[in-house]
Coordinates of C-alpha atoms and ligand atoms in Angstrom, one line a residue:
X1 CA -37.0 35.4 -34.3
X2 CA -34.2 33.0 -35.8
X3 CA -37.8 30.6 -36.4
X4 CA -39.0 33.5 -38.7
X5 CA -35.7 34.6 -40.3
X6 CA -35.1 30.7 -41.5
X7 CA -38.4 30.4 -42.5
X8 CA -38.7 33.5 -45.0
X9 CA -35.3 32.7 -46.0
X10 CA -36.0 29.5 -47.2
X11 CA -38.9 31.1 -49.1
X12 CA -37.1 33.7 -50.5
X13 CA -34.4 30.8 -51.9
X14 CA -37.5 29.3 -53.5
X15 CA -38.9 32.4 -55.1
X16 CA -37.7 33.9 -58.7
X17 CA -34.5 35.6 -58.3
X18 CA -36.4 38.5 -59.8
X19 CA -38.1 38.7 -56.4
X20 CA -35.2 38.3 -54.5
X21 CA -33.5 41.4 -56.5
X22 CA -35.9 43.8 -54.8
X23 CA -34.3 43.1 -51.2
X24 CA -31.1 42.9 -52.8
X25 CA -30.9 46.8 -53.6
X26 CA -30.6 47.8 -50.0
X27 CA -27.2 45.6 -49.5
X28 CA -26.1 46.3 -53.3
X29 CA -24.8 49.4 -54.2
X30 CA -24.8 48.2 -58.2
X31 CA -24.5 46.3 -60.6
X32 CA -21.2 47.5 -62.5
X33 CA -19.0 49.9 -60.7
X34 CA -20.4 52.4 -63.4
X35 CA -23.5 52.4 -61.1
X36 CA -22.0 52.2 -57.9
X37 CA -19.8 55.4 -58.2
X38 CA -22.1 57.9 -57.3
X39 CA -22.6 55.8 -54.1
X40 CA -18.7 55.8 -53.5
X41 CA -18.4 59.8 -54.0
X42 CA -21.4 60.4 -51.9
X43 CA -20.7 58.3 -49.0
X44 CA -17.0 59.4 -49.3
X45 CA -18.6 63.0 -49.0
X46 CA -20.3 62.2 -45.5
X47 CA -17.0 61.2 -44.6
X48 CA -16.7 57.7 -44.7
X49 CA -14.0 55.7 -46.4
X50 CA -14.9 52.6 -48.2
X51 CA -13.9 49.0 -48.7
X52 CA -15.3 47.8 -52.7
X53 CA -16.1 44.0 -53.1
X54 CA -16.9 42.7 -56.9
X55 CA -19.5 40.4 -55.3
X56 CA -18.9 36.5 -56.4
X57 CA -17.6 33.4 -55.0
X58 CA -16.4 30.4 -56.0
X59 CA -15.3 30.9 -59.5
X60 CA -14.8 27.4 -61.3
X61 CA -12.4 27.9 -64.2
X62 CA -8.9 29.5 -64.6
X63 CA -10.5 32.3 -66.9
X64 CA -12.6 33.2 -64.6
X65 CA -10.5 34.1 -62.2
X66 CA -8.2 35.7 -63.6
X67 CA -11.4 37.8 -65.6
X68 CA -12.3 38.8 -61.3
X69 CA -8.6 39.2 -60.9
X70 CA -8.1 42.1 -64.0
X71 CA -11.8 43.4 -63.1
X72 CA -10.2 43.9 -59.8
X73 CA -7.2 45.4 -60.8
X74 CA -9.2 47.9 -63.5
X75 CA -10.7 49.0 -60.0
X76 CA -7.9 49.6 -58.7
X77 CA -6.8 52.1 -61.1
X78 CA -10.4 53.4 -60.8
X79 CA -10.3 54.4 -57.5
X80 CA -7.3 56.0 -58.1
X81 CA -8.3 58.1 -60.9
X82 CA -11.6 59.4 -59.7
X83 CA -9.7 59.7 -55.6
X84 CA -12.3 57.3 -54.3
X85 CA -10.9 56.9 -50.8
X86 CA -11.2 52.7 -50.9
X87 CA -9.5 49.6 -50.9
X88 CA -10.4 46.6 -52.0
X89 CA -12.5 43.2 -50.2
X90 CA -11.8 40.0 -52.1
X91 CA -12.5 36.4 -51.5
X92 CA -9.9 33.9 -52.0
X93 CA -12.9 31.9 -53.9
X94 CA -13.4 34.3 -56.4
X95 CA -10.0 34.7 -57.4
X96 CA -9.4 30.6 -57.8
X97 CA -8.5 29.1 -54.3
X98 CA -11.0 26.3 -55.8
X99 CA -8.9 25.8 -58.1
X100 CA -5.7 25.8 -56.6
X101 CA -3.7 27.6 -53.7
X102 CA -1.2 28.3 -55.7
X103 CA -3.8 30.1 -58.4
X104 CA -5.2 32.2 -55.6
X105 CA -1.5 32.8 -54.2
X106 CA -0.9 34.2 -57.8
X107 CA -3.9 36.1 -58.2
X108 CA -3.6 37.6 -55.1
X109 CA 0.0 38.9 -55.5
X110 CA -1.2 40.0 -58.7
X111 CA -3.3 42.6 -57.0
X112 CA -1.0 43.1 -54.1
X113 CA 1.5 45.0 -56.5
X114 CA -1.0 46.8 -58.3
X115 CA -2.3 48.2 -54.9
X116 CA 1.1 48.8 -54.1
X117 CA 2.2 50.3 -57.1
X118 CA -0.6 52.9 -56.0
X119 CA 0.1 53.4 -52.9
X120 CA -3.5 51.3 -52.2
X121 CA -4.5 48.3 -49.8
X122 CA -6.0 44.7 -50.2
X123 CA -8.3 43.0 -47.5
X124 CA -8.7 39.5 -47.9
X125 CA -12.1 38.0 -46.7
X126 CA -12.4 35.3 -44.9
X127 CA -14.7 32.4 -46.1
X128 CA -16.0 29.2 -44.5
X129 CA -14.0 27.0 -42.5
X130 CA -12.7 25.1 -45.1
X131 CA -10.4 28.3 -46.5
X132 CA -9.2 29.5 -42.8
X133 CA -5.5 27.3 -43.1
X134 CA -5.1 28.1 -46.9
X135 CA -6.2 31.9 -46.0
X136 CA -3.8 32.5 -43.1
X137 CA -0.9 30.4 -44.4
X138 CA -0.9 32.6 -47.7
X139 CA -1.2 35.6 -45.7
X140 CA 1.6 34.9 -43.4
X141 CA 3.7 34.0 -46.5
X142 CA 3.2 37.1 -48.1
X143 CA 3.1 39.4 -45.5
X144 CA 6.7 38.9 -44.5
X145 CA 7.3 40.8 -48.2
X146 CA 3.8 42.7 -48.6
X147 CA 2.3 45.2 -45.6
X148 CA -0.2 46.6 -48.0
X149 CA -2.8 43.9 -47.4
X150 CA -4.5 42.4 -44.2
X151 CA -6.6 39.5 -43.4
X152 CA -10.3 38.9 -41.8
X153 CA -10.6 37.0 -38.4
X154 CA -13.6 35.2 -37.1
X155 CA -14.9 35.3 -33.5
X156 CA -17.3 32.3 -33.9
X157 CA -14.4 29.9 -34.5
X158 CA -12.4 28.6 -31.7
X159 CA -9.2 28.7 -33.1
X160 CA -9.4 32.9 -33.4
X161 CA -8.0 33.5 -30.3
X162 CA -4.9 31.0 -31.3
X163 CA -4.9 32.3 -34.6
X164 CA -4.0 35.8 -34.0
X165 CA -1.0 35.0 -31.5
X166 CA 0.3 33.3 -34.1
X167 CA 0.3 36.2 -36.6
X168 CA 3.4 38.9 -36.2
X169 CA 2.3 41.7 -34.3
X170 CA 4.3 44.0 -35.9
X171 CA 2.9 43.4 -39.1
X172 CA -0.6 42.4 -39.1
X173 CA -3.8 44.6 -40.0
X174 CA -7.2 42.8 -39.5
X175 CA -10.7 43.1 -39.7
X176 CA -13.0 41.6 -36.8
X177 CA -16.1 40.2 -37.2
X178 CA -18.3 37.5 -35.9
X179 CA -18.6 35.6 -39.0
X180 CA -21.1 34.2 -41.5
X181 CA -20.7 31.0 -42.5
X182 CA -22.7 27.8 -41.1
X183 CA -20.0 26.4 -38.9
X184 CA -20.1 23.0 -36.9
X185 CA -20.5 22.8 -33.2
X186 CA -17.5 21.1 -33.0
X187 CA -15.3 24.2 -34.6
X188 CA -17.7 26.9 -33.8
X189 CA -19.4 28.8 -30.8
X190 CA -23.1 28.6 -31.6
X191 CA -24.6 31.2 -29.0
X192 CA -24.2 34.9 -29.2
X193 CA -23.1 35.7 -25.9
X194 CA -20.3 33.2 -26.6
X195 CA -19.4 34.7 -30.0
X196 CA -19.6 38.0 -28.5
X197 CA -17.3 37.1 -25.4
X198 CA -14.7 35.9 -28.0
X199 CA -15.3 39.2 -29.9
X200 CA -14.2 41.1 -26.8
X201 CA -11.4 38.8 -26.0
X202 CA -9.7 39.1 -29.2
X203 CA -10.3 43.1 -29.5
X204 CA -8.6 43.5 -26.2
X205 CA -5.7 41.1 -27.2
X206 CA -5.6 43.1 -30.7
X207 CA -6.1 47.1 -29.0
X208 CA -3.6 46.1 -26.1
X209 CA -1.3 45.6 -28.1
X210 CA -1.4 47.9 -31.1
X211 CA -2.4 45.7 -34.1
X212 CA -4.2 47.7 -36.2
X213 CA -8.3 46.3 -36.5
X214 CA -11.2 47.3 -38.2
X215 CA -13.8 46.4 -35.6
X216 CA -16.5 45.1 -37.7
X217 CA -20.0 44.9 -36.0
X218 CA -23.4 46.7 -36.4
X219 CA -23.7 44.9 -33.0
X220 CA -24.7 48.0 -29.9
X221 CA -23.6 45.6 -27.3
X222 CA -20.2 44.9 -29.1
X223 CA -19.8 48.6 -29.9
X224 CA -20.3 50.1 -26.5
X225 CA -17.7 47.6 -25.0
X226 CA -15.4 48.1 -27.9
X227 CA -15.4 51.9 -27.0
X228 CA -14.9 50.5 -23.6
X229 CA -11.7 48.6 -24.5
X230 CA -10.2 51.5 -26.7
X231 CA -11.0 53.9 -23.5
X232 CA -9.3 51.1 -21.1
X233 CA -6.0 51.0 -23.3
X234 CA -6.0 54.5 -23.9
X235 CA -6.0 53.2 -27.9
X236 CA -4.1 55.4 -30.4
X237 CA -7.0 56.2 -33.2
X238 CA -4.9 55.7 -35.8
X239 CA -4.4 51.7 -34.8
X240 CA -8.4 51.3 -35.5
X241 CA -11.5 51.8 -37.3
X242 CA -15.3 50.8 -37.3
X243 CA -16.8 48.5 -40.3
X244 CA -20.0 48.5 -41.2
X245 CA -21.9 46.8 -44.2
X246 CA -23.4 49.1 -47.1
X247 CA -27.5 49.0 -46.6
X248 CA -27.5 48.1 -42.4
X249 CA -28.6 50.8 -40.8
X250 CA -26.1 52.1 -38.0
X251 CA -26.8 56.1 -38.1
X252 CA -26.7 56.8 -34.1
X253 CA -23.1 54.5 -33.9
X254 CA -22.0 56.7 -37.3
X255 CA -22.3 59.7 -35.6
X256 CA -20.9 58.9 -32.3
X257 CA -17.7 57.5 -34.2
X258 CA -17.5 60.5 -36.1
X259 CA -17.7 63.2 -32.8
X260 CA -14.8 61.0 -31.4
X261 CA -12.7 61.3 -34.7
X262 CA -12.9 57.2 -35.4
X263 CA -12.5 56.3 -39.0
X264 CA -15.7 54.4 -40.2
X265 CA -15.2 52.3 -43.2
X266 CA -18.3 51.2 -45.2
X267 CA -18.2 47.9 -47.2
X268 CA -19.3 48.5 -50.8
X269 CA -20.7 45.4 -52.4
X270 CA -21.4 45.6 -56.0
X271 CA -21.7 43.6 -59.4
X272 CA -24.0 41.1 -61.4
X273 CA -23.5 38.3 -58.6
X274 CA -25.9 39.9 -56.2
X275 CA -27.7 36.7 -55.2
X276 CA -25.5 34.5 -52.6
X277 CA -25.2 37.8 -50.8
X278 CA -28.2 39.4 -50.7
X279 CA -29.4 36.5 -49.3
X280 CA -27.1 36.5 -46.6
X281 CA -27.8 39.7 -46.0
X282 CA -31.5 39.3 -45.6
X283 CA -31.3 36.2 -43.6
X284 CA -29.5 38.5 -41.0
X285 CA -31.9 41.5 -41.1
X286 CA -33.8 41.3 -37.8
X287 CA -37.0 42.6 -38.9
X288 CA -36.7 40.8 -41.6
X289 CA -41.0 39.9 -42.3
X290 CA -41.9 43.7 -42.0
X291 CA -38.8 44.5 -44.6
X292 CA -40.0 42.2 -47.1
X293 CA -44.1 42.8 -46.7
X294 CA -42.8 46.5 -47.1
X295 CA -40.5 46.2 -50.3
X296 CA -43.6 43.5 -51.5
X297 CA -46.1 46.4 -51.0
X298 CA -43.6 49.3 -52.5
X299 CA -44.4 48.0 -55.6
Ligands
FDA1 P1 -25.7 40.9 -35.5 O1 -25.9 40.0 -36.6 O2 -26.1 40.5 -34.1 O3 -26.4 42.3 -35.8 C1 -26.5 43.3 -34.9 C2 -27.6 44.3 -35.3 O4 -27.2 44.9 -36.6 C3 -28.9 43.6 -35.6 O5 -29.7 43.5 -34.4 C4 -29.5 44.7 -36.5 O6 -30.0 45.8 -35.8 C5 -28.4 45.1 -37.4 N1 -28.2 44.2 -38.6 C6 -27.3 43.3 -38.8 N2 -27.5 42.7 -40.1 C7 -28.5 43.4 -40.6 C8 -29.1 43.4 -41.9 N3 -28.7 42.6 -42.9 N4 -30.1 44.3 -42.2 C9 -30.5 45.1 -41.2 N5 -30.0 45.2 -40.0 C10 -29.0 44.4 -39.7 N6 -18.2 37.7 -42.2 C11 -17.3 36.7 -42.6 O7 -17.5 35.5 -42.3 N7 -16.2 37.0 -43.4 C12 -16.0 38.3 -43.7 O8 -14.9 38.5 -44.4 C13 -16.8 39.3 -43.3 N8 -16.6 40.6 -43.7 C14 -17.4 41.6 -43.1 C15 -17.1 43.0 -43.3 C16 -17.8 44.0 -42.6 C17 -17.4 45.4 -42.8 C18 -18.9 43.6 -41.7 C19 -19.6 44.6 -40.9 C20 -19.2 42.3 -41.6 C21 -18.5 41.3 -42.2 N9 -18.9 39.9 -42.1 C22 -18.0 39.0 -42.6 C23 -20.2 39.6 -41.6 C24 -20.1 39.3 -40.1 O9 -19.4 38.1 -39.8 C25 -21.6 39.2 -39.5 O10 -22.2 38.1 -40.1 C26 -22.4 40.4 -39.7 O11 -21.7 41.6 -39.5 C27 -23.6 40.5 -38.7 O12 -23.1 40.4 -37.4 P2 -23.1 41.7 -36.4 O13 -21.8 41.7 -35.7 O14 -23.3 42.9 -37.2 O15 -24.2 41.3 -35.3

């Protein structure tokens, strides 16, 4: 299965982006927000609330930046105009960490106090390996003045588990997911069952002791033990919720969450830098040769 993912992968990253935009449509809910709205009021309607991510990534000047950073914070204001129950998902990347820490630390406080200033929230995503110390030293800086934004956490990587019991307690929201990047062997677990035993390890740490977590996972094994571990700790519902990713199909989980009153929050990618992701997102998708011969054949 990974054989055949890789392989169409690497064809897909050969072919026209034109053919690539096809797949993209399932993971991308627009290209300007303009689109996506409808998307955002529907799937608010079902009962879902949202995290919006102005998809990009490494942005290599100051003006760009600090363009993602006001595009951002016109979002903001958005959201709160047309009562779009959603935060925001940004990359450190994308809002200049390239460029400096201290641009990033800027940009991000930036949209910190716009969130705050209406009464909003800001989730920080977490990149390769080579952002992790600049991601959680910022966050621990700010979050000793801030409580309106949280930070992502990685169960591939081996320092997770030491990670998070070095965050405050009181204070830290996070989202949990397995993680994306291509990580070394040396830094990294390799083989699901390991990721997914650090996955458990750290949701137990996190639900036992009331640090609020978005458990994010389209993964059925990791589910049913997470409902597991909330059953075991007798978990308050208002110190978690379930992620998913816009486009993965997760309807049976959805509805379960929903009978037992867990919030679900959908993450809403949108914008004109559609590529990097999409691909991702593909690469992932397990029946990933019947999706594309299907989409190829759609049209
Ligand atoms: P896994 O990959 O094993 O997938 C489990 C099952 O889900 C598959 O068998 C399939 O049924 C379904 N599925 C998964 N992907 C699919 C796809 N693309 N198309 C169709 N079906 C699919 N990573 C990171 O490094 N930094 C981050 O900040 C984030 N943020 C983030 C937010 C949210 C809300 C989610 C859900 C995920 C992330 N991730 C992330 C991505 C995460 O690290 C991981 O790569 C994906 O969630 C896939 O892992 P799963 O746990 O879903 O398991």
């Amino acid at each position: 299965m990974k054989l055949i993912n890789t392989f169409i992968y690497t064809i897909l990253r050969l072919s026209p982006k034109r053919i690539v935009k096809i797949f993209s449509k399932r993971y991308v809910a627009g290209f300007s927000f303009k689109e996506t709205l409808d998307i955002c009021k529907n799937l608010n309607n079902e009962g879902f609330a949202l995290t919006l991510d102005i998809l990009g990534e490494h942005t290599k000047t100051k003006q760009e930046s600090a363009f993602i950073t006001n595009q951002y914070k016109k979002l903001l204001t958005t959201i709160n105009e047309e009562k779009i129950n959603a935060n925001i998902s940004i990359k450190p990347s994308h809002i200049g960490h390239d460029l400096s820490i201290d641009f990033f630390e800027e940009n991000l406080l930036t949209l910190i106090k716009k969130a705050q200033e209406l009464s909003n929230f800001v989730r920080i995503d977490m990149e390769s390996s080579q952002l992790t110390d600049d991601t959680i030293y910022i966050y621990k800086k700010l979050s000793k003045e801030y409580s309106n934004f949280g930070i992502v956490l990685q169960s591939y990587l081996f320092r997770t588990y030491d990670d998070i019991k070095s965050l405050d307690k009181s204070k830290l929201n996070f989202r949990l997911c397995k993680g994306i990047y291509k990580e070394s062997a040396d830094i990294a677990y390799q083989n699901k069952q390991k990721i997914n035993e650090s996955y458990l390890a750290i949701l137990d740490y996190a639900i036992s002791n009331q640090i609020y977590v978005g458990i994010a996972t389209h993964d059925e094994t990791l589910l049913k033990e997470s409902y597991k571990i909330i059953k075991k700790h007798s978990a308050d519902r208002k110190n978690f919720e379930f992620q998913g990713l816009y486009g993965v199909p997760l309807k049976k989980w959805y509805k379960k969450h929903f009978e037992n009153d867990y919030k679900v929050r959908i993450y809403v990618p949108f914008g004109i830098n559609w590529y990097e992701y999409s691909l991702r997102r593909i690469k992932e998708n397990p029946s990933i040769a019947k999706y594309v011969i299907k989409n190829l054949f759609k049209r």
